[in-house]
C-alpha cells in the first residue's frame, strides 16, 4: 500500500490560501502570492527533496486547473515530474482534463483514494485545501509536510479548518529552518488518539 503525503504551505496563523501567485485567488482574497517573497534556495531545496519518489499527484479542482495551465508549458525539474506522472482530480463537477495523464475520481472520494493508494508508492497532495479537509477527516494520509512562514494575514482559508479528527502524529525528523524564518516540519500519522492528563497531579 502506498503513502499519501500532504504538502502544506501556511502562515503563522495557519492560512493556507493562495500562496503561489496572484492568479490562485484573484477575487476576494487580498494576499494571493504571499509565499513568493519568502522563497529562497534553502526553501526550494526542501520542497524539491520532499517530492523525491513521487509517482502520482492528488489534486482538488482549483489546484488542478492552476497546475494544468502552467506546468505543461514549463521545462524544469518539477515540470518534468508533474507532466510525467498520473494526476487524480477530486471534483464534483465536470472538469476539462486537458493535462496528459489526468483522471477524475468518482463520487465516493474516500473509496477512490483508497483504490489509488493500492496502485502507487508515493502520492502527493498539493494545495487543494477542501480535499485536504476530507483526507484529514477520513485519516487518509500518512505524512504532513508543513512549511510555516513568519507572517500573519488574519484572513483566508485555514489549512486545518473543519477537517481534523483527533489524531496522534510523530515528528519524523528535526525541524528545518530557512534564512527568511520559515520552519519546515514533517509529521507522520501515528496510532491512537491524543491522551489527556492533569498538569497539577503530583
PDB file of C-alpha atoms in Angstrom:
ATOM      1  CA  UNK A   1       0.000   0.000   0.000  1.00  0.00           C
ATOM      2  CA  UNK A   2       1.312   3.406  -0.978  1.00  0.00           C
ATOM      3  CA  UNK A   3       1.763   6.512   1.119  1.00  0.00           C
ATOM      4  CA  UNK A   4      -0.254   9.717   0.886  1.00  0.00           C
ATOM      5  CA  UNK A   5       1.782  12.818   1.672  1.00  0.00           C
ATOM      6  CA  UNK A   6       0.106  16.200   2.169  1.00  0.00           C
ATOM      7  CA  UNK A   7       2.198  19.263   1.307  1.00  0.00           C
ATOM      8  CA  UNK A   8       1.025  22.382   3.150  1.00  0.00           C
ATOM      9  CA  UNK A   9       2.310  25.953   2.999  1.00  0.00           C
ATOM     10  CA  UNK A  10       0.906  28.091   5.776  1.00  0.00           C
ATOM     11  CA  UNK A  11       1.309  31.407   7.533  1.00  0.00           C
ATOM     12  CA  UNK A  12       1.874  31.534  11.278  1.00  0.00           C
ATOM     13  CA  UNK A  13      -1.882  31.951  11.770  1.00  0.00           C
ATOM     14  CA  UNK A  14      -2.294  28.826   9.584  1.00  0.00           C
ATOM     15  CA  UNK A  15      -3.743  30.476   6.486  1.00  0.00           C
ATOM     16  CA  UNK A  16      -3.035  28.214   3.515  1.00  0.00           C
ATOM     17  CA  UNK A  17      -4.989  30.026   0.817  1.00  0.00           C
ATOM     18  CA  UNK A  18      -3.345  31.263  -2.377  1.00  0.00           C
ATOM     19  CA  UNK A  19       0.356  31.017  -1.505  1.00  0.00           C
ATOM     20  CA  UNK A  20       1.759  30.638  -5.014  1.00  0.00           C
ATOM     21  CA  UNK A  21       0.679  33.667  -7.004  1.00  0.00           C
ATOM     22  CA  UNK A  22      -1.981  36.308  -7.646  1.00  0.00           C
ATOM     23  CA  UNK A  23      -3.819  34.093 -10.142  1.00  0.00           C
ATOM     24  CA  UNK A  24      -4.682  31.498  -7.488  1.00  0.00           C
ATOM     25  CA  UNK A  25      -7.434  33.519  -5.794  1.00  0.00           C
ATOM     26  CA  UNK A  26      -7.875  36.737  -7.744  1.00  0.00           C
ATOM     27  CA  UNK A  27     -11.240  37.623  -6.199  1.00  0.00           C
ATOM     28  CA  UNK A  28     -11.957  38.175  -2.522  1.00  0.00           C
ATOM     29  CA  UNK A  29      -8.535  37.282  -1.069  1.00  0.00           C
ATOM     30  CA  UNK A  30      -6.104  40.214  -0.900  1.00  0.00           C
ATOM     31  CA  UNK A  31      -2.877  38.275  -0.247  1.00  0.00           C
ATOM     32  CA  UNK A  32      -2.559  35.745  -3.087  1.00  0.00           C
ATOM     33  CA  UNK A  33       1.121  35.083  -3.692  1.00  0.00           C
ATOM     34  CA  UNK A  34       2.143  35.673  -0.089  1.00  0.00           C
ATOM     35  CA  UNK A  35       4.725  32.871  -0.211  1.00  0.00           C
ATOM     36  CA  UNK A  36       6.777  34.248  -3.113  1.00  0.00           C
ATOM     37  CA  UNK A  37       8.706  36.954  -1.166  1.00  0.00           C
ATOM     38  CA  UNK A  38       9.713  34.320   1.410  1.00  0.00           C
ATOM     39  CA  UNK A  39      11.100  31.743  -1.003  1.00  0.00           C
ATOM     40  CA  UNK A  40      14.853  31.199  -1.286  1.00  0.00           C
ATOM     41  CA  UNK A  41      17.316  28.490  -2.265  1.00  0.00           C
ATOM     42  CA  UNK A  42      17.015  26.719   1.086  1.00  0.00           C
ATOM     43  CA  UNK A  43      13.243  26.502   0.908  1.00  0.00           C
ATOM     44  CA  UNK A  44      13.377  25.495  -2.747  1.00  0.00           C
ATOM     45  CA  UNK A  45      15.755  22.644  -1.927  1.00  0.00           C
ATOM     46  CA  UNK A  46      13.487  21.483   0.903  1.00  0.00           C
ATOM     47  CA  UNK A  47      10.470  21.418  -1.390  1.00  0.00           C
ATOM     48  CA  UNK A  48      12.379  19.601  -4.130  1.00  0.00           C
ATOM     49  CA  UNK A  49      13.591  16.954  -1.681  1.00  0.00           C
ATOM     50  CA  UNK A  50      10.043  16.437  -0.406  1.00  0.00           C
ATOM     51  CA  UNK A  51       8.947  15.355  -3.892  1.00  0.00           C
ATOM     52  CA  UNK A  52      11.582  12.655  -4.327  1.00  0.00           C
ATOM     53  CA  UNK A  53       9.931   9.359  -5.209  1.00  0.00           C
ATOM     54  CA  UNK A  54       6.553  10.903  -6.013  1.00  0.00           C
ATOM     55  CA  UNK A  55       4.677   8.800  -8.572  1.00  0.00           C
ATOM     56  CA  UNK A  56       1.199  10.399  -8.524  1.00  0.00           C
ATOM     57  CA  UNK A  57      -0.497  13.709  -7.735  1.00  0.00           C
ATOM     58  CA  UNK A  58      -3.842  14.007  -5.956  1.00  0.00           C
ATOM     59  CA  UNK A  59      -5.385  17.435  -6.525  1.00  0.00           C
ATOM     60  CA  UNK A  60      -8.559  19.375  -5.943  1.00  0.00           C
ATOM     61  CA  UNK A  61     -10.273  21.004  -8.910  1.00  0.00           C
ATOM     62  CA  UNK A  62      -8.946  24.546  -8.420  1.00  0.00           C
ATOM     63  CA  UNK A  63      -5.356  23.452  -7.866  1.00  0.00           C
ATOM     64  CA  UNK A  64      -5.592  21.141 -10.854  1.00  0.00           C
ATOM     65  CA  UNK A  65      -6.757  23.964 -13.114  1.00  0.00           C
ATOM     66  CA  UNK A  66      -3.861  26.177 -11.975  1.00  0.00           C
ATOM     67  CA  UNK A  67      -1.317  23.405 -12.459  1.00  0.00           C
ATOM     68  CA  UNK A  68      -2.741  22.317 -15.819  1.00  0.00           C
ATOM     69  CA  UNK A  69      -2.453  25.876 -17.147  1.00  0.00           C
ATOM     70  CA  UNK A  70       1.157  26.187 -16.020  1.00  0.00           C
ATOM     71  CA  UNK A  71       3.236  23.022 -15.820  1.00  0.00           C
ATOM     72  CA  UNK A  72       2.749  21.616 -19.346  1.00  0.00           C
ATOM     73  CA  UNK A  73       4.459  24.773 -20.644  1.00  0.00           C
ATOM     74  CA  UNK A  74       7.495  24.584 -18.343  1.00  0.00           C
ATOM     75  CA  UNK A  75      10.753  22.667 -18.605  1.00  0.00           C
ATOM     76  CA  UNK A  76      12.334  22.265 -15.196  1.00  0.00           C
ATOM     77  CA  UNK A  77      12.630  19.579 -12.529  1.00  0.00           C
ATOM     78  CA  UNK A  78       9.095  19.982 -11.226  1.00  0.00           C
ATOM     79  CA  UNK A  79       7.569  20.231 -14.696  1.00  0.00           C
ATOM     80  CA  UNK A  80       9.257  17.043 -15.846  1.00  0.00           C
ATOM     81  CA  UNK A  81       7.986  15.216 -12.763  1.00  0.00           C
ATOM     82  CA  UNK A  82       4.441  16.599 -12.798  1.00  0.00           C
ATOM     83  CA  UNK A  83       3.999  16.126 -16.541  1.00  0.00           C
ATOM     84  CA  UNK A  84       5.151  12.507 -16.464  1.00  0.00           C
ATOM     85  CA  UNK A  85       3.140  11.052 -13.572  1.00  0.00           C
ATOM     86  CA  UNK A  86      -0.612  10.364 -13.207  1.00  0.00           C
ATOM     87  CA  UNK A  87      -2.804  13.174 -11.899  1.00  0.00           C
ATOM     88  CA  UNK A  88      -6.012  12.355  -9.973  1.00  0.00           C
ATOM     89  CA  UNK A  89      -8.610  15.109  -9.619  1.00  0.00           C
ATOM     90  CA  UNK A  90     -11.253  15.348  -6.894  1.00  0.00           C
ATOM     91  CA  UNK A  91     -14.204  17.308  -8.284  1.00  0.00           C
ATOM     92  CA  UNK A  92     -17.985  17.181  -8.091  1.00  0.00           C
ATOM     93  CA  UNK A  93     -18.240  18.925 -11.460  1.00  0.00           C
ATOM     94  CA  UNK A  94     -17.084  18.067 -14.963  1.00  0.00           C
ATOM     95  CA  UNK A  95     -13.527  19.410 -15.222  1.00  0.00           C
ATOM     96  CA  UNK A  96     -11.754  19.684 -18.546  1.00  0.00           C
ATOM     97  CA  UNK A  97      -8.915  17.239 -18.026  1.00  0.00           C
ATOM     98  CA  UNK A  98      -6.600  18.543 -20.733  1.00  0.00           C
ATOM     99  CA  UNK A  99      -3.364  17.732 -18.889  1.00  0.00           C
ATOM    100  CA  UNK A 100      -1.940  14.397 -20.088  1.00  0.00           C
ATOM    101  CA  UNK A 101      -2.321  11.604 -17.555  1.00  0.00           C
ATOM    102  CA  UNK A 102      -5.290  13.141 -15.712  1.00  0.00           C
ATOM    103  CA  UNK A 103      -8.215  11.171 -14.274  1.00  0.00           C
ATOM    104  CA  UNK A 104     -11.255  12.375 -12.348  1.00  0.00           C
ATOM    105  CA  UNK A 105     -12.053  10.460  -9.173  1.00  0.00           C
ATOM    106  CA  UNK A 106     -15.507   9.035  -8.612  1.00  0.00           C
ATOM    107  CA  UNK A 107     -18.150  10.443  -6.255  1.00  0.00           C
ATOM    108  CA  UNK A 108     -17.048   8.233  -3.334  1.00  0.00           C
ATOM    109  CA  UNK A 109     -13.827  10.117  -2.721  1.00  0.00           C
ATOM    110  CA  UNK A 110     -12.628   8.044   0.219  1.00  0.00           C
ATOM    111  CA  UNK A 111     -13.051   4.798  -1.699  1.00  0.00           C
ATOM    112  CA  UNK A 112     -11.363   6.259  -4.783  1.00  0.00           C
ATOM    113  CA  UNK A 113      -8.382   7.456  -2.754  1.00  0.00           C
ATOM    114  CA  UNK A 114      -8.022   4.055  -1.111  1.00  0.00           C
ATOM    115  CA  UNK A 115      -8.034   2.470  -4.552  1.00  0.00           C
ATOM    116  CA  UNK A 116      -5.280   4.676  -5.998  1.00  0.00           C
ATOM    117  CA  UNK A 117      -3.308   4.090  -2.823  1.00  0.00           C
ATOM    118  CA  UNK A 118      -3.063   0.477  -3.891  1.00  0.00           C
ATOM    119  CA  UNK A 119      -1.558   1.458  -7.254  1.00  0.00           C
ATOM    120  CA  UNK A 120       1.109   3.965  -6.281  1.00  0.00           C
ATOM    121  CA  UNK A 121       4.039   4.143  -3.900  1.00  0.00           C
ATOM    122  CA  UNK A 122       4.067   7.858  -3.076  1.00  0.00           C
ATOM    123  CA  UNK A 123       1.054  10.094  -3.708  1.00  0.00           C
ATOM    124  CA  UNK A 124       1.402  13.839  -3.182  1.00  0.00           C
ATOM    125  CA  UNK A 125      -1.452  16.145  -2.250  1.00  0.00           C
ATOM    126  CA  UNK A 126      -0.580  19.762  -3.098  1.00  0.00           C
ATOM    127  CA  UNK A 127      -2.674  22.787  -2.109  1.00  0.00           C
ATOM    128  CA  UNK A 128      -6.303  21.697  -2.530  1.00  0.00           C
ATOM    129  CA  UNK A 129      -7.467  22.722   0.939  1.00  0.00           C
ATOM    130  CA  UNK A 130     -11.012  21.372   0.534  1.00  0.00           C
ATOM    131  CA  UNK A 131      -9.601  17.995  -0.476  1.00  0.00           C
ATOM    132  CA  UNK A 132      -7.157  18.128   2.433  1.00  0.00           C
ATOM    133  CA  UNK A 133     -10.041  18.556   4.879  1.00  0.00           C
ATOM    134  CA  UNK A 134     -11.640  15.358   3.583  1.00  0.00           C
ATOM    135  CA  UNK A 135      -8.396  13.405   3.783  1.00  0.00           C
ATOM    136  CA  UNK A 136      -7.777  14.609   7.338  1.00  0.00           C
ATOM    137  CA  UNK A 137     -11.311  13.730   8.402  1.00  0.00           C
ATOM    138  CA  UNK A 138     -11.018  10.243   6.909  1.00  0.00           C
ATOM    139  CA  UNK A 139      -7.444   9.810   8.196  1.00  0.00           C
ATOM    140  CA  UNK A 140      -6.443   9.117   4.606  1.00  0.00           C
ATOM    141  CA  UNK A 141      -2.901  10.400   4.845  1.00  0.00           C
ATOM    142  CA  UNK A 142       0.426   9.141   6.120  1.00  0.00           C
ATOM    143  CA  UNK A 143       2.560  12.252   6.319  1.00  0.00           C
ATOM    144  CA  UNK A 144       2.177  16.021   6.512  1.00  0.00           C
ATOM    145  CA  UNK A 145       4.937  18.317   5.300  1.00  0.00           C
ATOM    146  CA  UNK A 146       4.185  21.723   6.787  1.00  0.00           C
ATOM    147  CA  UNK A 147       6.076  24.912   5.973  1.00  0.00           C
ATOM    148  CA  UNK A 148       5.240  27.657   8.497  1.00  0.00           C
ATOM    149  CA  UNK A 149       6.051  31.144   7.239  1.00  0.00           C
ATOM    150  CA  UNK A 150       6.743  34.133   9.517  1.00  0.00           C
ATOM    151  CA  UNK A 151       3.752  36.240   8.530  1.00  0.00           C
ATOM    152  CA  UNK A 152       0.152  36.514   9.739  1.00  0.00           C
ATOM    153  CA  UNK A 153      -2.684  37.529   7.414  1.00  0.00           C
ATOM    154  CA  UNK A 154      -5.784  37.479   9.595  1.00  0.00           C
ATOM    155  CA  UNK A 155      -7.957  36.456   6.637  1.00  0.00           C
ATOM    156  CA  UNK A 156      -8.158  33.457   4.354  1.00  0.00           C
ATOM    157  CA  UNK A 157      -8.871  29.754   4.449  1.00  0.00           C
ATOM    158  CA  UNK A 158      -7.032  27.864   7.195  1.00  0.00           C
ATOM    159  CA  UNK A 159      -5.193  24.626   6.482  1.00  0.00           C
ATOM    160  CA  UNK A 160      -6.972  22.720   9.256  1.00  0.00           C
ATOM    161  CA  UNK A 161     -10.475  24.201   9.061  1.00  0.00           C
ATOM    162  CA  UNK A 162     -13.283  21.708   9.756  1.00  0.00           C
ATOM    163  CA  UNK A 163     -11.456  18.574   8.631  1.00  0.00           C
ATOM    164  CA  UNK A 164      -9.482  17.466  11.655  1.00  0.00           C
ATOM    165  CA  UNK A 165     -10.352  14.478  13.814  1.00  0.00           C
ATOM    166  CA  UNK A 166      -8.410  13.638  16.985  1.00  0.00           C
ATOM    167  CA  UNK A 167      -5.117  12.131  15.845  1.00  0.00           C
ATOM    168  CA  UNK A 168      -1.628  11.499  17.122  1.00  0.00           C
ATOM    169  CA  UNK A 169       1.316  12.459  14.961  1.00  0.00           C
ATOM    170  CA  UNK A 170       5.031  11.921  15.318  1.00  0.00           C
ATOM    171  CA  UNK A 171       7.814  14.256  14.248  1.00  0.00           C
ATOM    172  CA  UNK A 172       9.739  12.311  11.613  1.00  0.00           C
ATOM    173  CA  UNK A 173      12.872  14.453  11.514  1.00  0.00           C
ATOM    174  CA  UNK A 174      14.227  17.555  13.255  1.00  0.00           C
ATOM    175  CA  UNK A 175      12.609  20.847  12.196  1.00  0.00           C
ATOM    176  CA  UNK A 176      14.483  22.738   9.493  1.00  0.00           C
ATOM    177  CA  UNK A 177      14.649  26.491   9.086  1.00  0.00           C
ATOM    178  CA  UNK A 178      15.223  28.944   6.251  1.00  0.00           C
ATOM    179  CA  UNK A 179      17.034  32.309   6.392  1.00  0.00           C
ATOM    180  CA  UNK A 180      13.673  34.056   5.986  1.00  0.00           C
ATOM    181  CA  UNK A 181      12.366  32.437   9.188  1.00  0.00           C
ATOM    182  CA  UNK A 182      10.253  29.742   7.570  1.00  0.00           C
ATOM    183  CA  UNK A 183      10.164  26.495   9.569  1.00  0.00           C
ATOM    184  CA  UNK A 184       9.730  23.129   7.869  1.00  0.00           C
ATOM    185  CA  UNK A 185       8.034  20.365   9.880  1.00  0.00           C
ATOM    186  CA  UNK A 186       7.488  16.773   8.780  1.00  0.00           C
ATOM    187  CA  UNK A 187       4.930  14.727  10.722  1.00  0.00           C
ATOM    188  CA  UNK A 188       3.713  11.169  10.300  1.00  0.00           C
ATOM    189  CA  UNK A 189       0.297   9.861  11.306  1.00  0.00           C
ATOM    190  CA  UNK A 190       0.551   7.707  14.430  1.00  0.00           C
ATOM    191  CA  UNK A 191      -1.805   5.239  16.060  1.00  0.00           C
ATOM    192  CA  UNK A 192      -4.403   6.194  18.631  1.00  0.00           C
ATOM    193  CA  UNK A 193      -5.904   9.499  19.716  1.00  0.00           C
ATOM    194  CA  UNK A 194      -4.448  12.202  21.946  1.00  0.00           C
ATOM    195  CA  UNK A 195      -4.276  11.317  25.623  1.00  0.00           C
ATOM    196  CA  UNK A 196      -5.223  13.675  28.413  1.00  0.00           C
ATOM    197  CA  UNK A 197      -3.706  14.232  31.836  1.00  0.00           C
ATOM    198  CA  UNK A 198      -3.536  16.508  34.828  1.00  0.00           C
ATOM    199  CA  UNK A 199      -0.674  19.012  34.939  1.00  0.00           C
ATOM    200  CA  UNK A 200      -1.302  19.588  38.662  1.00  0.00           C
ATOM    201  CA  UNK A 201      -1.032  15.923  39.615  1.00  0.00           C
ATOM    202  CA  UNK A 202       1.864  15.014  41.854  1.00  0.00           C
TER     203      UNK A 202
END
